[in-house]
N, C-alpha and C. Protein backbone atom coordinates (compact mmCIF):
# COMPACT_ATOMS: atom_id res chain seq x y z
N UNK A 1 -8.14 16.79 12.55
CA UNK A 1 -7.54 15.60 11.97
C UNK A 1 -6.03 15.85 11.86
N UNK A 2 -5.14 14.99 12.46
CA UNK A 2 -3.96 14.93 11.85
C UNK A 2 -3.43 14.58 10.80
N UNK A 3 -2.39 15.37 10.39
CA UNK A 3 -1.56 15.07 9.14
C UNK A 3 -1.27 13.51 8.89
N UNK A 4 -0.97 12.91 9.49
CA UNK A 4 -0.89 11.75 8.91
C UNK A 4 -2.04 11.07 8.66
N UNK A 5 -3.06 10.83 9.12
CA UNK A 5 -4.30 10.49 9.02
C UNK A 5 -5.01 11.60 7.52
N UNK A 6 -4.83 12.65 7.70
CA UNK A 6 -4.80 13.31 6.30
C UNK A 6 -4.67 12.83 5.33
N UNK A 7 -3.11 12.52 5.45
CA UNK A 7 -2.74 11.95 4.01
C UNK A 7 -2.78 11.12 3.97
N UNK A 8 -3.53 9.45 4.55
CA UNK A 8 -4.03 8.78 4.36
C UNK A 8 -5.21 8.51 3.80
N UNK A 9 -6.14 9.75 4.27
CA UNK A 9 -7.13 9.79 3.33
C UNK A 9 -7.09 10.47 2.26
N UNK A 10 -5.86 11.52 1.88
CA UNK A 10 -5.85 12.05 0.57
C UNK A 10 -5.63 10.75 -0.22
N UNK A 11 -4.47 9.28 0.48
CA UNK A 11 -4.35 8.72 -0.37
C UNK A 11 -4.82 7.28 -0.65
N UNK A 12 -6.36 7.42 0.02
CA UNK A 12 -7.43 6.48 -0.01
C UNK A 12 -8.23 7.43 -1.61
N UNK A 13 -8.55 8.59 -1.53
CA UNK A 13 -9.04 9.41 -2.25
C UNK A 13 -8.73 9.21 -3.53
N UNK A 14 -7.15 9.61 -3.44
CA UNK A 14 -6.21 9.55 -4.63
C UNK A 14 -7.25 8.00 -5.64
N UNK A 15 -6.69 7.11 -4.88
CA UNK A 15 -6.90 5.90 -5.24
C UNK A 15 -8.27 5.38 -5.77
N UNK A 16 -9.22 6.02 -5.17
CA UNK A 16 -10.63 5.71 -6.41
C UNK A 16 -10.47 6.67 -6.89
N UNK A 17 -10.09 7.58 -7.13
CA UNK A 17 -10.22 8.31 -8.14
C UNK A 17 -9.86 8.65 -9.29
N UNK A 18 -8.63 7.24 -9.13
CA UNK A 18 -8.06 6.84 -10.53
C UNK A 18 -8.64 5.45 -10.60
N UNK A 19 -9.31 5.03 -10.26
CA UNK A 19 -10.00 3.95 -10.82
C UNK A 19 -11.63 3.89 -11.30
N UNK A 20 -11.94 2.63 -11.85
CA UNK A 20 -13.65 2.85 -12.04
C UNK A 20 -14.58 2.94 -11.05
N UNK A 21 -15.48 3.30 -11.16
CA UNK A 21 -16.66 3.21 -9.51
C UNK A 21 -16.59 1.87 -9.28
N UNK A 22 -16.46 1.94 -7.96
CA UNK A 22 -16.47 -0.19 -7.75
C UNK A 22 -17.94 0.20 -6.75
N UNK A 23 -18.21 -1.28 -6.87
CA UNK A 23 -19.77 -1.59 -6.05
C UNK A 23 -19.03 -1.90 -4.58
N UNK A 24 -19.95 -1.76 -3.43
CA UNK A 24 -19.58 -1.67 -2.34
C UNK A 24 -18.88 -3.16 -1.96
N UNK A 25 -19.59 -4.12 -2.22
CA UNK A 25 -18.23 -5.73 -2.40
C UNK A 25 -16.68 -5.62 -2.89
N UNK A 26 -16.82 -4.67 -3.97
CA UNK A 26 -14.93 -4.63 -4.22
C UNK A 26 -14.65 -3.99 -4.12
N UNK A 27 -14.63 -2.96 -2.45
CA UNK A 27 -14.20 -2.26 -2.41
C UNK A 27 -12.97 -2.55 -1.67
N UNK A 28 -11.40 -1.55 -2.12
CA UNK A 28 -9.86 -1.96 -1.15
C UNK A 28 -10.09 -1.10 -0.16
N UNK A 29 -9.99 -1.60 0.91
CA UNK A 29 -10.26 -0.83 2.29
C UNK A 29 -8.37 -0.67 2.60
N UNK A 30 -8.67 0.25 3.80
CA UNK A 30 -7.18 -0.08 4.37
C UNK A 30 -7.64 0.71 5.48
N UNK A 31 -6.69 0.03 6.54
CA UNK A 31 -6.84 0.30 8.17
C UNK A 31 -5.43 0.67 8.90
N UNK A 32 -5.84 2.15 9.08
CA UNK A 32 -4.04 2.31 9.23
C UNK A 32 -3.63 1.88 11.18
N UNK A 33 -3.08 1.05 11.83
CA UNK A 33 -3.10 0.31 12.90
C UNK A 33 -2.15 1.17 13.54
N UNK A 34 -0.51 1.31 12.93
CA UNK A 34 0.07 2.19 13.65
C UNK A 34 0.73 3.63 12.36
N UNK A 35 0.57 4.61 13.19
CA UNK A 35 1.20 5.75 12.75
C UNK A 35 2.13 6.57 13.44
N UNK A 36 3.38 6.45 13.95
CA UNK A 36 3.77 6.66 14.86
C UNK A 36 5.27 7.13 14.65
N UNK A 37 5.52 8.19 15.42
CA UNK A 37 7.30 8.76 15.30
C UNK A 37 8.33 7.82 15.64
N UNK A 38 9.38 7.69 15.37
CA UNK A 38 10.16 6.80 15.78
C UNK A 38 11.53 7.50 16.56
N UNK A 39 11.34 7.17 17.41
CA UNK A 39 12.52 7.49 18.46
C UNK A 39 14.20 7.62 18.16
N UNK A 40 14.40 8.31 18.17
CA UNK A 40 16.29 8.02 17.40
C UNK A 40 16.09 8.52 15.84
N UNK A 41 14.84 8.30 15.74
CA UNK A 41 14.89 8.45 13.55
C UNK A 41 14.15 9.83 13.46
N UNK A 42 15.21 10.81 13.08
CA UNK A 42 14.55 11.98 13.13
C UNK A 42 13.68 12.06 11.81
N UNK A 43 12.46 12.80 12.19
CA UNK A 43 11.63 13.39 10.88
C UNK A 43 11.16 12.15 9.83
N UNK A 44 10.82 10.67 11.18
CA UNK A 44 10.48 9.57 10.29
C UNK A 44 9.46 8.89 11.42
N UNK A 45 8.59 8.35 10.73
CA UNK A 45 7.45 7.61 11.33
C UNK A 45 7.14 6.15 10.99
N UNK A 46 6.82 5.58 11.74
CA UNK A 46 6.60 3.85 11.03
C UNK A 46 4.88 3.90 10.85
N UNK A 47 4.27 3.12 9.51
CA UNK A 47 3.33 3.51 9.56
C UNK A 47 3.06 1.97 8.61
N UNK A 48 1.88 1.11 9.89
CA UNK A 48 1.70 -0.32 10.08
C UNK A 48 0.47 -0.57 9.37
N UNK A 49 -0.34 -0.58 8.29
CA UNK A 49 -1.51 -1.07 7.47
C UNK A 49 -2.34 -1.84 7.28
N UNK A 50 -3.11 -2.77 7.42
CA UNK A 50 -3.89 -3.58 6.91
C UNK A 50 -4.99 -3.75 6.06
N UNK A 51 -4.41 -3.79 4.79
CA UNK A 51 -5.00 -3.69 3.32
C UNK A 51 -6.38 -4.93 3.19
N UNK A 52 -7.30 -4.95 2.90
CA UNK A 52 -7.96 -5.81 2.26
C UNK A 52 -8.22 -5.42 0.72
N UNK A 53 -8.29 -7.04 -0.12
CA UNK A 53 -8.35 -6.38 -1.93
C UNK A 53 -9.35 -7.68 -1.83
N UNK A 54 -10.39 -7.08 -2.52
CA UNK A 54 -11.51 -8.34 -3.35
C UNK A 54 -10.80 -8.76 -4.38
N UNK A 55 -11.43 -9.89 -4.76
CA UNK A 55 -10.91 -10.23 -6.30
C UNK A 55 -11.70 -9.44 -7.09
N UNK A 56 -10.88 -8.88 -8.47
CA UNK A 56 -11.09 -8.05 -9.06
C UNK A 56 -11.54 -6.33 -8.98
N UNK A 57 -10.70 -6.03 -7.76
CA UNK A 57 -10.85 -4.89 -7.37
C UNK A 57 -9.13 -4.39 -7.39
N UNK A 58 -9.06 -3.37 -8.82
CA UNK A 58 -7.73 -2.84 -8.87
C UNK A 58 -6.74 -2.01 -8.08
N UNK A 59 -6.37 -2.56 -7.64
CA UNK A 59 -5.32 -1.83 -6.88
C UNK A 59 -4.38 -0.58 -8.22
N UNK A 60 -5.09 0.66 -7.93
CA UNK A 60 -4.02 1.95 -9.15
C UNK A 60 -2.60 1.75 -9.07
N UNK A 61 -1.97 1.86 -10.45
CA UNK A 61 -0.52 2.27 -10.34
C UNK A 61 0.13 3.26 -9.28
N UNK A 62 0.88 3.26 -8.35
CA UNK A 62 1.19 4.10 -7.24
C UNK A 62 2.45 4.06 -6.70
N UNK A 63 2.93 4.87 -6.43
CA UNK A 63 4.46 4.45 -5.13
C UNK A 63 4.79 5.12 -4.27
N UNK A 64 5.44 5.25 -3.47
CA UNK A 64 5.92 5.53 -1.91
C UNK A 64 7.33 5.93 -2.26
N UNK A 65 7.84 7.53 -1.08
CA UNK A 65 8.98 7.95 -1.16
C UNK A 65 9.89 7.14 -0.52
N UNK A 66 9.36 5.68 0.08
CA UNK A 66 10.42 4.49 0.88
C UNK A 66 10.25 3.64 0.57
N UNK A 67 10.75 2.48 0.51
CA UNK A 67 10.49 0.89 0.77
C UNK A 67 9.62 0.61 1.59
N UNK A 68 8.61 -0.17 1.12
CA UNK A 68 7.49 -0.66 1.54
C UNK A 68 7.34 -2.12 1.72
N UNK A 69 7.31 -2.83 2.49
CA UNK A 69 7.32 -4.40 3.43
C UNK A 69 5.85 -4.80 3.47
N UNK A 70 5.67 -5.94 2.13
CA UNK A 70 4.47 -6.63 2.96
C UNK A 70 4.38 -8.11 2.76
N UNK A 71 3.45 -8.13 3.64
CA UNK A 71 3.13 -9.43 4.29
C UNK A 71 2.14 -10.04 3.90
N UNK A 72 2.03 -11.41 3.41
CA UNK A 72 0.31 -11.53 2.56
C UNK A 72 0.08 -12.46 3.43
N UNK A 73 -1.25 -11.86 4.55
CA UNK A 73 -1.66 -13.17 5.76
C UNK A 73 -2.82 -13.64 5.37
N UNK A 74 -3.39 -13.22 3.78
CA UNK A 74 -4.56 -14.28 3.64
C UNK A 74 -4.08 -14.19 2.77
N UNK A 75 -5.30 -15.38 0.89
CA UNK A 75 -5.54 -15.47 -0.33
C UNK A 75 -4.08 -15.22 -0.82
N UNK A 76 -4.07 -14.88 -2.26
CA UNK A 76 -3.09 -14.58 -3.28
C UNK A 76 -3.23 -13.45 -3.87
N UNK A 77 -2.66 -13.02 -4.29
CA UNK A 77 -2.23 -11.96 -5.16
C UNK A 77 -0.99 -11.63 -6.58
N UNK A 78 -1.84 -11.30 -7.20
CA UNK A 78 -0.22 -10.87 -8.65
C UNK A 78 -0.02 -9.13 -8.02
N UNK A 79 1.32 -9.46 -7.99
CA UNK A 79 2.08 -7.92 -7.46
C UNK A 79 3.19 -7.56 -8.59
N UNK A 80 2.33 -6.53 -9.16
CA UNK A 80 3.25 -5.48 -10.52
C UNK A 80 3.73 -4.64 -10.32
N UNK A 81 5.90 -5.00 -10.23
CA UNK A 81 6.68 -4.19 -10.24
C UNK A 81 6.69 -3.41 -11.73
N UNK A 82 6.96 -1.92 -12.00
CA UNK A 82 7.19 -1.63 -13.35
C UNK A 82 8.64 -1.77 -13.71
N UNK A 83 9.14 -2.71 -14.85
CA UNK A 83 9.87 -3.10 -15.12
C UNK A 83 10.51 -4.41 -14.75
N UNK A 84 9.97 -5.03 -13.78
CA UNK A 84 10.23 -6.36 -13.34
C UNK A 84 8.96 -7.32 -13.93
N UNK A 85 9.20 -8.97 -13.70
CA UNK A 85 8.09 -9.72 -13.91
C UNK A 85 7.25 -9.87 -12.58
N UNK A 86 5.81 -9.81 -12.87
CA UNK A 86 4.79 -9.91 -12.08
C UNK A 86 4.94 -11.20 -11.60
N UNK A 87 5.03 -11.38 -10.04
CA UNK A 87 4.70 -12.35 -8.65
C UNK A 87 3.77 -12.16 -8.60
N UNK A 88 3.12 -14.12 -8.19
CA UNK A 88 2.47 -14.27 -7.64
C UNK A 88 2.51 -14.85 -6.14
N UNK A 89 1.74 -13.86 -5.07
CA UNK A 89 2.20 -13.99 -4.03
C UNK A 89 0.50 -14.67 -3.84
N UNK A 90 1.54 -15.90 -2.43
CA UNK A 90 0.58 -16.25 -1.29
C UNK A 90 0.59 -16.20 -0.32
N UNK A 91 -0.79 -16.69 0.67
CA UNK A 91 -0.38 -16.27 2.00
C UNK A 91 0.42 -16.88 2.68
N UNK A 92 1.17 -16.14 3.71
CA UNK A 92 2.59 -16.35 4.15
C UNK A 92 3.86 -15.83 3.53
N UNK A 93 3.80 -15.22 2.53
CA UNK A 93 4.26 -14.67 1.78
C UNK A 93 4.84 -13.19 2.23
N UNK A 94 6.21 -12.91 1.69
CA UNK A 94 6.37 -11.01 2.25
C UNK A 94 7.40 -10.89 0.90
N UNK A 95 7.18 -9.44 1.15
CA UNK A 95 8.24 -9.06 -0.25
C UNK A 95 8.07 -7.15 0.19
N UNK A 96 9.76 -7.11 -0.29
CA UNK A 96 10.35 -5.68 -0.27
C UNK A 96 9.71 -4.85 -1.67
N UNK A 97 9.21 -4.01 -1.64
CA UNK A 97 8.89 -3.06 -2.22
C UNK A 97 9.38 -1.87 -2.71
N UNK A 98 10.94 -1.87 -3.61
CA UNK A 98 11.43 -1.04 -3.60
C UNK A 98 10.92 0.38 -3.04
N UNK A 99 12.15 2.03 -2.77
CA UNK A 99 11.71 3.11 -2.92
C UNK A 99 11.20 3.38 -4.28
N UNK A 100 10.01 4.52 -4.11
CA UNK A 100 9.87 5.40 -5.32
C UNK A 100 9.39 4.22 -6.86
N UNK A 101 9.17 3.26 -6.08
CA UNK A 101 8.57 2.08 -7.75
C UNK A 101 7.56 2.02 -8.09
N UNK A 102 7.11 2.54 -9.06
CA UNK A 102 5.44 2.05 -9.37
C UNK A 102 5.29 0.64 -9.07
N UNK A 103 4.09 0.46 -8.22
CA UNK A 103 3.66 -0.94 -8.41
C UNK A 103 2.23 -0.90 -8.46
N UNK A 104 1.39 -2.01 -8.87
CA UNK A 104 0.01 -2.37 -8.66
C UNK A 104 -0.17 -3.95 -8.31
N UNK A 105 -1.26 -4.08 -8.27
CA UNK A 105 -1.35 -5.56 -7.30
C UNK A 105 -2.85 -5.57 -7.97
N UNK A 106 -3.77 -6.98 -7.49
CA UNK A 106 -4.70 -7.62 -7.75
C UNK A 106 -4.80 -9.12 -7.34
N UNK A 107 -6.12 -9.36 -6.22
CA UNK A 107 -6.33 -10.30 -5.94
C UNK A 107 -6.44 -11.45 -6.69
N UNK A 108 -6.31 -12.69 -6.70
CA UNK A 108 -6.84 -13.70 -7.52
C UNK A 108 -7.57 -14.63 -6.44
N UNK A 109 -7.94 -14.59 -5.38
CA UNK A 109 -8.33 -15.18 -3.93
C UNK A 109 -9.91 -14.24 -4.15
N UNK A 110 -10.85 -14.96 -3.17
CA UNK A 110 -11.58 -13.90 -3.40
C UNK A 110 -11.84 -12.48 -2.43
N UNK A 111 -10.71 -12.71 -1.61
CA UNK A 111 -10.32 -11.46 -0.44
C UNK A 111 -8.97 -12.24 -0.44
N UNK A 112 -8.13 -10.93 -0.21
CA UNK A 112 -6.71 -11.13 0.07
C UNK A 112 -6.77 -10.42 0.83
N UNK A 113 -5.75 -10.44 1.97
CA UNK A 113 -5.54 -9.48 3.03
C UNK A 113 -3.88 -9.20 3.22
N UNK A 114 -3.33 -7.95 3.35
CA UNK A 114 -1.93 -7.77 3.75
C UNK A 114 -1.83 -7.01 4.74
N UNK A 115 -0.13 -7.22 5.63
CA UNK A 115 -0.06 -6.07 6.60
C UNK A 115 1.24 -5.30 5.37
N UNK A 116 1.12 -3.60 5.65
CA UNK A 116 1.75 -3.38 4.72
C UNK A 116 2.93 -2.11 5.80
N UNK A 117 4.18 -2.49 5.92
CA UNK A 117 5.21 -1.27 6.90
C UNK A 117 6.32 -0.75 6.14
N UNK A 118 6.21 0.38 6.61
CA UNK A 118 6.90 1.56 5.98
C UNK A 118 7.47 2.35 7.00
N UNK A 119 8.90 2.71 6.91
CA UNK A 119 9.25 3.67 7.31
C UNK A 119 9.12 4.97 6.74
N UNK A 120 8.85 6.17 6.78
CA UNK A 120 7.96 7.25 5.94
C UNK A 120 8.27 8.43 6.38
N UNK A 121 9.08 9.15 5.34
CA UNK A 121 8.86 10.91 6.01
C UNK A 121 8.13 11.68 6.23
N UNK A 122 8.12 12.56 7.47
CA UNK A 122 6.87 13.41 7.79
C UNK A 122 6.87 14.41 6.38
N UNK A 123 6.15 15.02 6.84
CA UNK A 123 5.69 15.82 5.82
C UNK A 123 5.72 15.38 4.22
N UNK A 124 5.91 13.84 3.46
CA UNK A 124 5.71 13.80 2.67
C UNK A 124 4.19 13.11 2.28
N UNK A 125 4.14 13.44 1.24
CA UNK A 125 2.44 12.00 0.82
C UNK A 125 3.06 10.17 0.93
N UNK A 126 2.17 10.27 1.73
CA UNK A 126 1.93 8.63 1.83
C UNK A 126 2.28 7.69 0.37
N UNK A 127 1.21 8.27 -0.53
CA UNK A 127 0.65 7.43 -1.81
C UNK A 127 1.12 8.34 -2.99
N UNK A 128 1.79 8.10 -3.90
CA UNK A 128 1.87 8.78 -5.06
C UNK A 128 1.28 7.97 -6.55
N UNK A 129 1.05 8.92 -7.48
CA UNK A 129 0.38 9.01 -8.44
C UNK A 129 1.58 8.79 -9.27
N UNK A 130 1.67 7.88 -10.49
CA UNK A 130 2.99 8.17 -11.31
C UNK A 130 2.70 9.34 -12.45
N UNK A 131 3.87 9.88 -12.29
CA UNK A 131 3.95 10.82 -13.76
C UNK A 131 3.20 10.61 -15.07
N UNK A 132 2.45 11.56 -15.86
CA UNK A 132 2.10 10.62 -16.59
C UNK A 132 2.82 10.81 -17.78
């Protein structure tokens, strides 16, 4: 298995494992589409997502060592910046994701779907855990 695919699943892992057992209906899947080096950008990879969230299936407090870009191509969603007021996004919808921000999210649709892109350093984790 490669490292990036690794730490995708460390940070599929990460992610129920700070949450409650969900039943196999709410479960957040994610499908990583591209993972890939980027030419000219040393020691950086673009790495292309497609999230599905049931309604009422928590998305954990988490953040990324970059800015994170997404795109909401189905349902709605409330998306929780820490320290900002909670959006509600719909589909058609995109929004910048600061670096390094805790955020969490939650469907209000009864499947939401996003594409989620990142530019991303090698060797770091995908998904982080906030301090506690």
């Amino acid at each position: 298995m490669s490292k990036p695919f690794l730490y995708i699943g460390i940070a599929i892992s990460l992610a129920f494992s700070i949450t409650p057992a969900l039943s196999a209906a709410n479960t957040l899947t994610s499908e990583v589409l591209i993972n890939a080096n980027i030419t000219g950008v040393a020691d950086h990879k673009a790495i292309i997502t497609h999230v599905k969230i049931p309604k009422g299936t928590p998305i954990p407090p988490h953040y990324h060592p970059t800015e994170e870009f997404l795109y909401l191509v189905q349902g709605e969603m409330i998306l929780t910046i820490v320290g900002q007021a909670d959006r509600h996004l719909k589909a058609g919808d995109s929004f910048k994701i600061p670096a390094k921000t805790v955020h969490t999210g939650a469907s209000v649709a009864d499947i939401s779907e996003a594409i989620v892109f990142r530019v991303h350093p090698n060797g770091q984790p995908v998904i982080m855990a906030p301090p506690k």
